[in-house]
Amino acid sequence: MSEQAPARAEEVTPESELVANRETHGDALKMFAIGAIASVVGVAFALIINWFPARAAKEADHIDTLWDVLLIASVPVFVLVEVVVLYCVVRFRMRPGEELKDGPPIHGNTSLEIVWTAIPAILLVGLCTYAYVVLTNVEKAQANTMNIRVMGQQFTWTFFYNRDGKEVASPQLYVPIGQPVKFRVQSRDVLHDFWVPGFRMKIDAVPGIDTSIRVTPNRIGTYPVVCAELCGLGHATMRQTAHVVSRQDFNAWLQKLGRPAPAAAGGGGAAPDGKTLFTDNGCGGCHTLADAGTSGTTGPDLGKVLKGKDKAFIHESIAKPDAQVEKGYQPGIMPPDFDQKLSPAQLNALVDYLSKVTQ
Ligand code: CUA
């Protein structure tokens, strides 16, 4: 019994163990060097790439910085792991004739284990703390906040503004520059997600509850509003436009919202312009109409399907879109409430316009 144990130990000569140790050390150094170079290159690439559209809100600055910090922290980790894996696959691969050979015995290394547990833990706690600080910062309530209610439905957004104590609806989003805005987000039917990529902020619209985000737009321009939650066949068309405008332009726009254009000569309100109604209500997002210069393909080409149709048909197609659905299209895609969103005069003006330009 006592004779066998030393005999075994002699099979591994101290000489070869020393060589193996030296090689492992060299391997680790090489991996570290390759990993460090690859990390620098990786971080440089990650920072050069333009990941996001133009920033249009104060919150976007904080969020983009957070993104950069996350890249700087996570790219080296990824690169390091990949380098070790690839290096080991190449360096320690089985060569011909080694099929029956076993690798050297591996023992635990307590200090190494402490290091590789502590570093990720510190990294994670640090990043979480930073992200938490950014989140509280962008969600902080601010003085003089303007409230806008956002209603999502298949497949459009409606924005409700407070004007002289009354709510007025708009199919387009207008916000004054520099104005802290709180969006109260709701849904009429299924889950949607209110997102203006330029603002970076994004929140689900959940039937039955209110969710909210805060944004302070800081760059004049127009930015897409998109739905970021798969909500049905028309999900991809659930796009509108956010207009960040000057305070003056905003006030002028809000005063006009939902009101007929002032009459030319003291009359009781001129007929609303059909073409404006068509574009303002986002009809062109789904429909092609040559006169309005739109090319949507989710719904039928109006120049074709309305040709030769009377006004009653056009009226019904808007008010009750599923009454007669064009062949090749599905019911339930077009919002069924345009007759409530538009006043009777507006609806008639839209019908007149469509009738005129499609005959
Ligand atoms: Cu609404 Cu996707």
Coordinates of C-alpha atoms and ligand atoms in Angstrom, one line a residue:
M1 CA 0.0 0.0 0.0
S2 CA 2.6 2.4 1.1
E3 CA 4.8 1.4 -1.8
Q4 CA 2.3 2.2 -4.6
A5 CA 1.6 5.8 -3.8
P6 CA 5.1 7.2 -4.4
A7 CA 5.5 5.1 -7.5
R8 CA 2.6 7.0 -9.1
A9 CA 3.8 10.4 -8.1
E10 CA 7.0 9.7 -9.9
E11 CA 5.2 9.4 -13.2
V12 CA 4.9 13.2 -13.4
T13 CA 8.5 14.5 -13.1
P14 CA 8.9 17.8 -11.4
E15 CA 10.8 19.0 -14.5
S16 CA 7.8 18.6 -16.9
E17 CA 5.4 20.2 -14.3
L18 CA 7.7 23.2 -14.2
V19 CA 7.6 23.5 -17.9
A20 CA 3.9 23.2 -18.0
N21 CA 3.5 25.9 -15.3
R22 CA 5.7 28.3 -17.3
E23 CA 3.7 27.7 -20.5
T24 CA 0.4 28.4 -18.7
H25 CA 1.8 31.6 -17.4
G26 CA 2.9 32.6 -20.9
D27 CA -0.5 31.6 -22.3
A28 CA -2.3 33.8 -19.7
L29 CA -0.1 36.7 -20.6
K30 CA -0.7 36.3 -24.3
M31 CA -4.4 36.1 -23.8
F32 CA -4.4 39.2 -21.6
A33 CA -2.4 41.1 -24.2
I34 CA -4.6 40.0 -27.1
G35 CA -7.7 40.7 -25.0
A36 CA -6.5 44.2 -24.1
I37 CA -5.7 45.2 -27.7
A38 CA -9.1 43.7 -28.9
S39 CA -10.9 45.6 -26.1
V40 CA -9.5 48.9 -27.1
V41 CA -10.4 48.2 -30.8
G42 CA -13.8 47.0 -29.8
V43 CA -14.6 50.0 -27.5
A44 CA -13.3 52.4 -30.3
F45 CA -15.7 50.7 -32.8
A46 CA -18.6 50.7 -30.4
L47 CA -18.2 54.4 -29.7
I48 CA -17.7 55.4 -33.4
I49 CA -20.9 53.7 -34.5
N50 CA -23.9 56.2 -34.5
W51 CA -26.4 54.0 -32.7
F52 CA -29.3 56.4 -32.3
P53 CA -31.2 59.1 -34.3
A54 CA -30.7 62.8 -33.5
R55 CA -31.3 63.7 -29.8
A56 CA -34.4 65.9 -29.3
A57 CA -34.8 66.0 -25.6
K58 CA -32.8 66.7 -22.4
E59 CA -33.3 63.1 -21.3
A60 CA -31.7 61.8 -24.4
D61 CA -28.3 63.3 -23.4
H62 CA -28.3 61.4 -20.1
I63 CA -29.4 58.2 -21.8
D64 CA -26.8 58.4 -24.6
T65 CA -24.1 58.9 -22.0
L66 CA -25.4 55.9 -20.0
W67 CA -25.3 53.9 -23.2
D68 CA -21.7 54.9 -23.9
V69 CA -20.6 54.0 -20.3
L70 CA -22.4 50.6 -20.7
L71 CA -20.5 50.0 -23.9
I72 CA -17.1 50.9 -22.4
A73 CA -17.8 48.5 -19.5
S74 CA -19.3 45.6 -21.4
V75 CA -17.3 45.4 -24.6
P76 CA -14.0 44.5 -22.8
V77 CA -15.8 41.8 -20.8
F78 CA -17.2 40.3 -23.9
V79 CA -13.9 40.6 -25.8
L80 CA -12.0 39.1 -22.8
V81 CA -14.3 36.1 -22.6
E82 CA -14.2 35.5 -26.3
V83 CA -10.4 35.8 -26.5
V84 CA -10.0 33.2 -23.7
V85 CA -12.4 30.8 -25.3
L86 CA -10.9 31.1 -28.8
Y87 CA -7.3 31.0 -27.5
C88 CA -8.1 27.8 -25.6
V89 CA -9.8 26.2 -28.5
V90 CA -6.8 26.8 -30.7
R91 CA -4.0 26.3 -28.2
F92 CA -5.3 23.3 -26.3
R93 CA -6.9 21.5 -29.2
M94 CA -6.4 17.7 -29.5
R95 CA -3.6 16.9 -31.9
P96 CA -3.4 13.5 -33.8
G97 CA -2.1 10.8 -31.5
E98 CA -3.4 12.5 -28.4
E99 CA -6.8 10.8 -28.4
L100 CA -6.1 8.8 -25.2
K101 CA -4.2 11.4 -23.4
D102 CA -5.7 13.1 -20.4
G103 CA -5.1 16.7 -19.4
P104 CA -3.2 17.7 -16.3
P105 CA -5.1 17.6 -13.0
I106 CA -6.6 21.0 -12.1
H107 CA -6.9 22.2 -8.6
G108 CA -9.0 25.0 -7.3
N109 CA -7.4 28.4 -6.8
T110 CA -9.2 30.4 -4.1
S111 CA -7.6 33.8 -4.7
L112 CA -8.4 33.5 -8.5
E113 CA -12.1 32.6 -7.6
I114 CA -12.4 35.6 -5.3
V115 CA -11.0 37.9 -7.9
W116 CA -13.3 36.7 -10.7
T117 CA -16.4 36.9 -8.4
A118 CA -15.5 40.3 -6.9
I119 CA -14.7 42.1 -10.2
P120 CA -18.0 41.4 -11.9
A121 CA -19.9 42.0 -8.7
I122 CA -18.3 45.5 -8.3
L123 CA -18.9 46.2 -12.0
L124 CA -22.6 45.2 -11.8
V125 CA -23.3 47.1 -8.6
G126 CA -21.5 50.2 -10.0
L127 CA -23.5 50.1 -13.3
C128 CA -26.8 49.5 -11.6
T129 CA -26.2 52.4 -9.3
Y130 CA -25.3 54.7 -12.2
A131 CA -28.4 53.5 -14.2
Y132 CA -30.6 54.1 -11.2
V133 CA -29.3 57.6 -10.8
V134 CA -29.9 58.4 -14.5
L135 CA -33.4 56.9 -14.2
T136 CA -34.4 58.9 -11.2
N137 CA -32.9 62.0 -12.9
V138 CA -35.0 61.6 -16.1
E139 CA -38.1 60.8 -14.2
K140 CA -37.9 63.7 -11.8
A141 CA -41.0 65.8 -11.6
Q142 CA -40.4 69.4 -12.8
A143 CA -42.2 72.6 -12.2
N144 CA -44.6 73.9 -14.9
T145 CA -45.1 70.5 -16.5
M146 CA -47.5 70.3 -19.4
N147 CA -49.7 67.2 -19.4
I148 CA -50.5 65.4 -22.6
R149 CA -52.7 62.4 -22.6
V150 CA -51.7 59.8 -25.2
M151 CA -54.3 57.2 -26.4
G152 CA -53.1 54.2 -28.4
Q153 CA -55.4 52.1 -30.4
Q154 CA -55.1 49.8 -33.4
F155 CA -53.5 51.5 -35.3
T156 CA -53.1 55.1 -34.4
W157 CA -52.1 57.5 -31.6
T158 CA -54.3 60.3 -30.5
F159 CA -52.9 63.2 -28.3
F160 CA -55.2 65.1 -25.9
Y161 CA -54.3 68.6 -24.9
N162 CA -55.7 70.8 -22.2
R163 CA -57.0 74.1 -23.7
D164 CA -58.9 76.4 -21.3
G165 CA -59.8 73.6 -19.1
K166 CA -61.1 71.4 -21.9
E167 CA -59.5 68.4 -23.6
V168 CA -58.9 68.7 -27.3
A169 CA -57.7 65.8 -29.5
S170 CA -55.0 65.9 -32.1
P171 CA -53.7 63.2 -34.4
Q172 CA -50.3 64.9 -34.4
L173 CA -48.0 65.5 -31.5
Y174 CA -46.9 69.1 -31.0
V175 CA -44.7 70.2 -28.1
P176 CA -43.0 73.5 -27.3
I177 CA -39.2 73.5 -27.1
G178 CA -37.9 73.6 -23.5
Q179 CA -41.3 72.7 -22.0
P180 CA -41.2 69.8 -19.5
V181 CA -44.0 67.4 -20.7
K182 CA -45.6 64.5 -18.9
F183 CA -47.3 62.0 -21.2
R184 CA -50.0 60.0 -19.6
V185 CA -50.3 56.9 -21.8
Q186 CA -53.4 54.8 -22.2
S187 CA -54.7 52.1 -24.6
R188 CA -58.2 51.5 -26.0
D189 CA -57.6 47.9 -27.0
V190 CA -54.4 46.0 -26.8
L191 CA -50.8 46.6 -25.6
H192 CA -49.0 49.4 -27.6
D193 CA -45.8 51.2 -26.8
F194 CA -45.4 54.9 -27.1
W195 CA -42.0 55.8 -28.3
V196 CA -40.4 58.8 -29.8
P197 CA -36.8 57.6 -30.6
G198 CA -35.5 61.1 -30.7
F199 CA -36.7 61.6 -27.1
R200 CA -35.3 58.2 -26.1
M201 CA -38.1 57.7 -23.6
K202 CA -40.5 54.8 -24.2
I203 CA -43.4 53.3 -22.3
D204 CA -46.0 50.6 -22.8
A205 CA -49.6 51.6 -23.3
V206 CA -51.6 49.1 -21.2
P207 CA -55.4 48.7 -21.4
G208 CA -56.9 49.6 -18.1
I209 CA -54.0 51.5 -16.5
D210 CA -52.2 54.8 -17.0
T211 CA -48.4 54.8 -17.5
S212 CA -46.3 57.9 -17.9
I213 CA -43.1 59.3 -19.1
R214 CA -41.5 62.7 -18.8
V215 CA -39.7 64.5 -21.5
T216 CA -38.2 68.0 -22.1
P217 CA -37.8 68.5 -25.8
N218 CA -34.8 70.7 -26.6
R219 CA -34.4 70.6 -30.3
I220 CA -36.8 72.1 -32.9
G221 CA -37.8 69.6 -35.7
T222 CA -40.0 66.7 -36.6
Y223 CA -39.4 63.2 -35.2
P224 CA -41.2 60.0 -35.8
V225 CA -43.6 58.7 -33.1
V226 CA -43.7 54.9 -33.3
C227 CA -45.5 52.0 -31.7
A228 CA -42.9 49.7 -30.2
E229 CA -45.1 46.8 -29.2
L230 CA -46.4 44.3 -31.7
C231 CA -50.1 45.1 -31.6
G232 CA -51.7 43.5 -34.7
L233 CA -51.5 43.5 -38.4
G234 CA -51.2 47.3 -38.7
H235 CA -48.5 47.6 -36.1
A236 CA -45.9 48.8 -38.5
T237 CA -48.1 51.6 -39.7
M238 CA -48.7 52.9 -36.2
R239 CA -46.5 55.9 -36.9
Q240 CA -47.1 59.6 -36.5
T241 CA -45.0 62.7 -36.2
A242 CA -43.8 64.6 -33.2
H243 CA -43.3 68.3 -33.9
V244 CA -41.0 70.2 -31.5
V245 CA -41.8 73.9 -32.2
S246 CA -41.3 77.3 -30.6
R247 CA -43.6 78.4 -27.8
Q248 CA -45.2 80.8 -30.2
D249 CA -45.9 78.3 -32.9
F250 CA -47.2 75.9 -30.3
N251 CA -49.7 78.4 -28.9
A252 CA -50.9 79.3 -32.4
W253 CA -51.3 75.6 -33.2
L254 CA -53.1 74.8 -30.0
Q255 CA -55.6 77.7 -30.6
K256 CA -56.4 76.4 -34.0
L257 CA -56.6 72.7 -33.0
G258 CA -60.0 71.1 -33.7
R259 CA -61.5 74.5 -34.7
P260 CA -62.6 75.3 -38.3
A261 CA -60.3 77.7 -40.0
P262 CA -61.5 81.3 -39.4
A263 CA -63.9 82.4 -42.1
A264 CA -62.7 84.7 -44.8
A265 CA -65.5 87.2 -44.2
G266 CA -67.3 86.8 -40.9
G267 CA -69.2 83.7 -42.0
G268 CA -69.9 80.9 -39.5
G269 CA -66.7 79.1 -40.2
A270 CA -65.4 78.1 -43.6
A271 CA -65.5 74.5 -44.7
P272 CA -62.4 72.6 -43.4
D273 CA -59.9 71.7 -46.1
G274 CA -60.2 68.0 -47.1
K275 CA -56.7 67.6 -48.2
T276 CA -55.4 68.9 -44.8
L277 CA -57.7 66.6 -43.0
F278 CA -56.4 63.7 -45.0
T279 CA -52.8 64.4 -44.2
D280 CA -53.3 65.6 -40.6
N281 CA -55.2 62.4 -39.7
G282 CA -52.5 60.2 -41.0
C283 CA -54.6 58.7 -43.8
G284 CA -51.6 58.7 -46.1
G285 CA -49.7 56.4 -43.7
C286 CA -51.8 53.6 -45.0
H287 CA -53.3 54.8 -48.3
T288 CA -51.9 55.9 -51.6
L289 CA -53.5 59.0 -52.9
A290 CA -51.9 60.8 -55.8
D291 CA -53.4 64.2 -55.1
A292 CA -52.0 64.2 -51.5
G293 CA -48.7 62.7 -52.6
T294 CA -49.0 59.8 -50.2
S295 CA -47.9 56.2 -51.0
G296 CA -49.0 54.0 -48.0
T297 CA -49.7 50.4 -48.9
T298 CA -51.4 49.0 -45.8
G299 CA -54.8 50.0 -47.1
P300 CA -56.1 50.1 -50.6
D301 CA -54.9 52.7 -53.2
L302 CA -57.7 55.2 -52.9
G303 CA -57.3 56.4 -56.5
K304 CA -58.3 52.9 -57.6
V305 CA -60.9 51.8 -55.1
L306 CA -62.8 55.0 -54.9
K307 CA -63.0 55.6 -58.7
G308 CA -66.6 55.8 -59.8
K309 CA -67.9 55.4 -56.2
D310 CA -70.5 57.9 -54.8
K311 CA -70.1 60.0 -51.7
A312 CA -72.3 57.7 -49.6
F313 CA -69.8 54.9 -50.3
I314 CA -66.8 57.0 -49.3
H315 CA -68.6 58.2 -46.2
E316 CA -69.4 54.7 -45.1
S317 CA -65.8 53.5 -45.9
I318 CA -64.5 56.1 -43.4
A319 CA -67.2 55.9 -40.7
K320 CA -67.6 52.1 -40.9
P321 CA -64.4 50.8 -42.5
D322 CA -65.4 47.2 -42.1
A323 CA -68.8 47.4 -43.8
Q324 CA -67.2 46.7 -47.2
V325 CA -63.6 45.6 -47.3
E326 CA -61.7 45.7 -50.5
K327 CA -60.6 42.3 -51.8
G328 CA -57.1 41.4 -50.7
Y329 CA -57.4 43.5 -47.5
Q330 CA -58.5 42.4 -44.0
P331 CA -61.1 43.9 -41.8
G332 CA -60.1 45.4 -38.4
I333 CA -57.1 47.3 -39.7
M334 CA -58.5 50.8 -40.2
P335 CA -59.5 52.6 -36.9
P336 CA -63.3 52.5 -36.7
D337 CA -63.6 55.9 -34.9
F338 CA -62.8 58.5 -37.5
D339 CA -66.5 59.5 -37.5
Q340 CA -66.0 60.4 -33.8
K341 CA -62.6 62.0 -34.2
L342 CA -63.8 64.2 -37.0
S343 CA -66.7 66.6 -36.7
P344 CA -69.6 66.1 -39.2
A345 CA -68.4 69.1 -41.2
Q346 CA -64.9 67.7 -41.3
L347 CA -66.0 64.3 -42.3
N348 CA -68.1 65.8 -45.1
A349 CA -65.2 67.9 -46.3
L350 CA -63.0 64.8 -46.3
V351 CA -65.6 62.9 -48.3
D352 CA -66.0 65.8 -50.8
Y353 CA -62.3 66.0 -51.2
L354 CA -61.8 62.2 -51.8
S355 CA -64.7 62.2 -54.2
K356 CA -63.3 65.1 -56.2
V357 CA -59.7 63.7 -56.5
T358 CA -60.6 60.1 -57.2
Q359 CA -63.2 60.4 -59.9
Ligands
CUA1 CU1 -49.6 49.7 -31.6 CU2 -47.8 48.3 -32.4

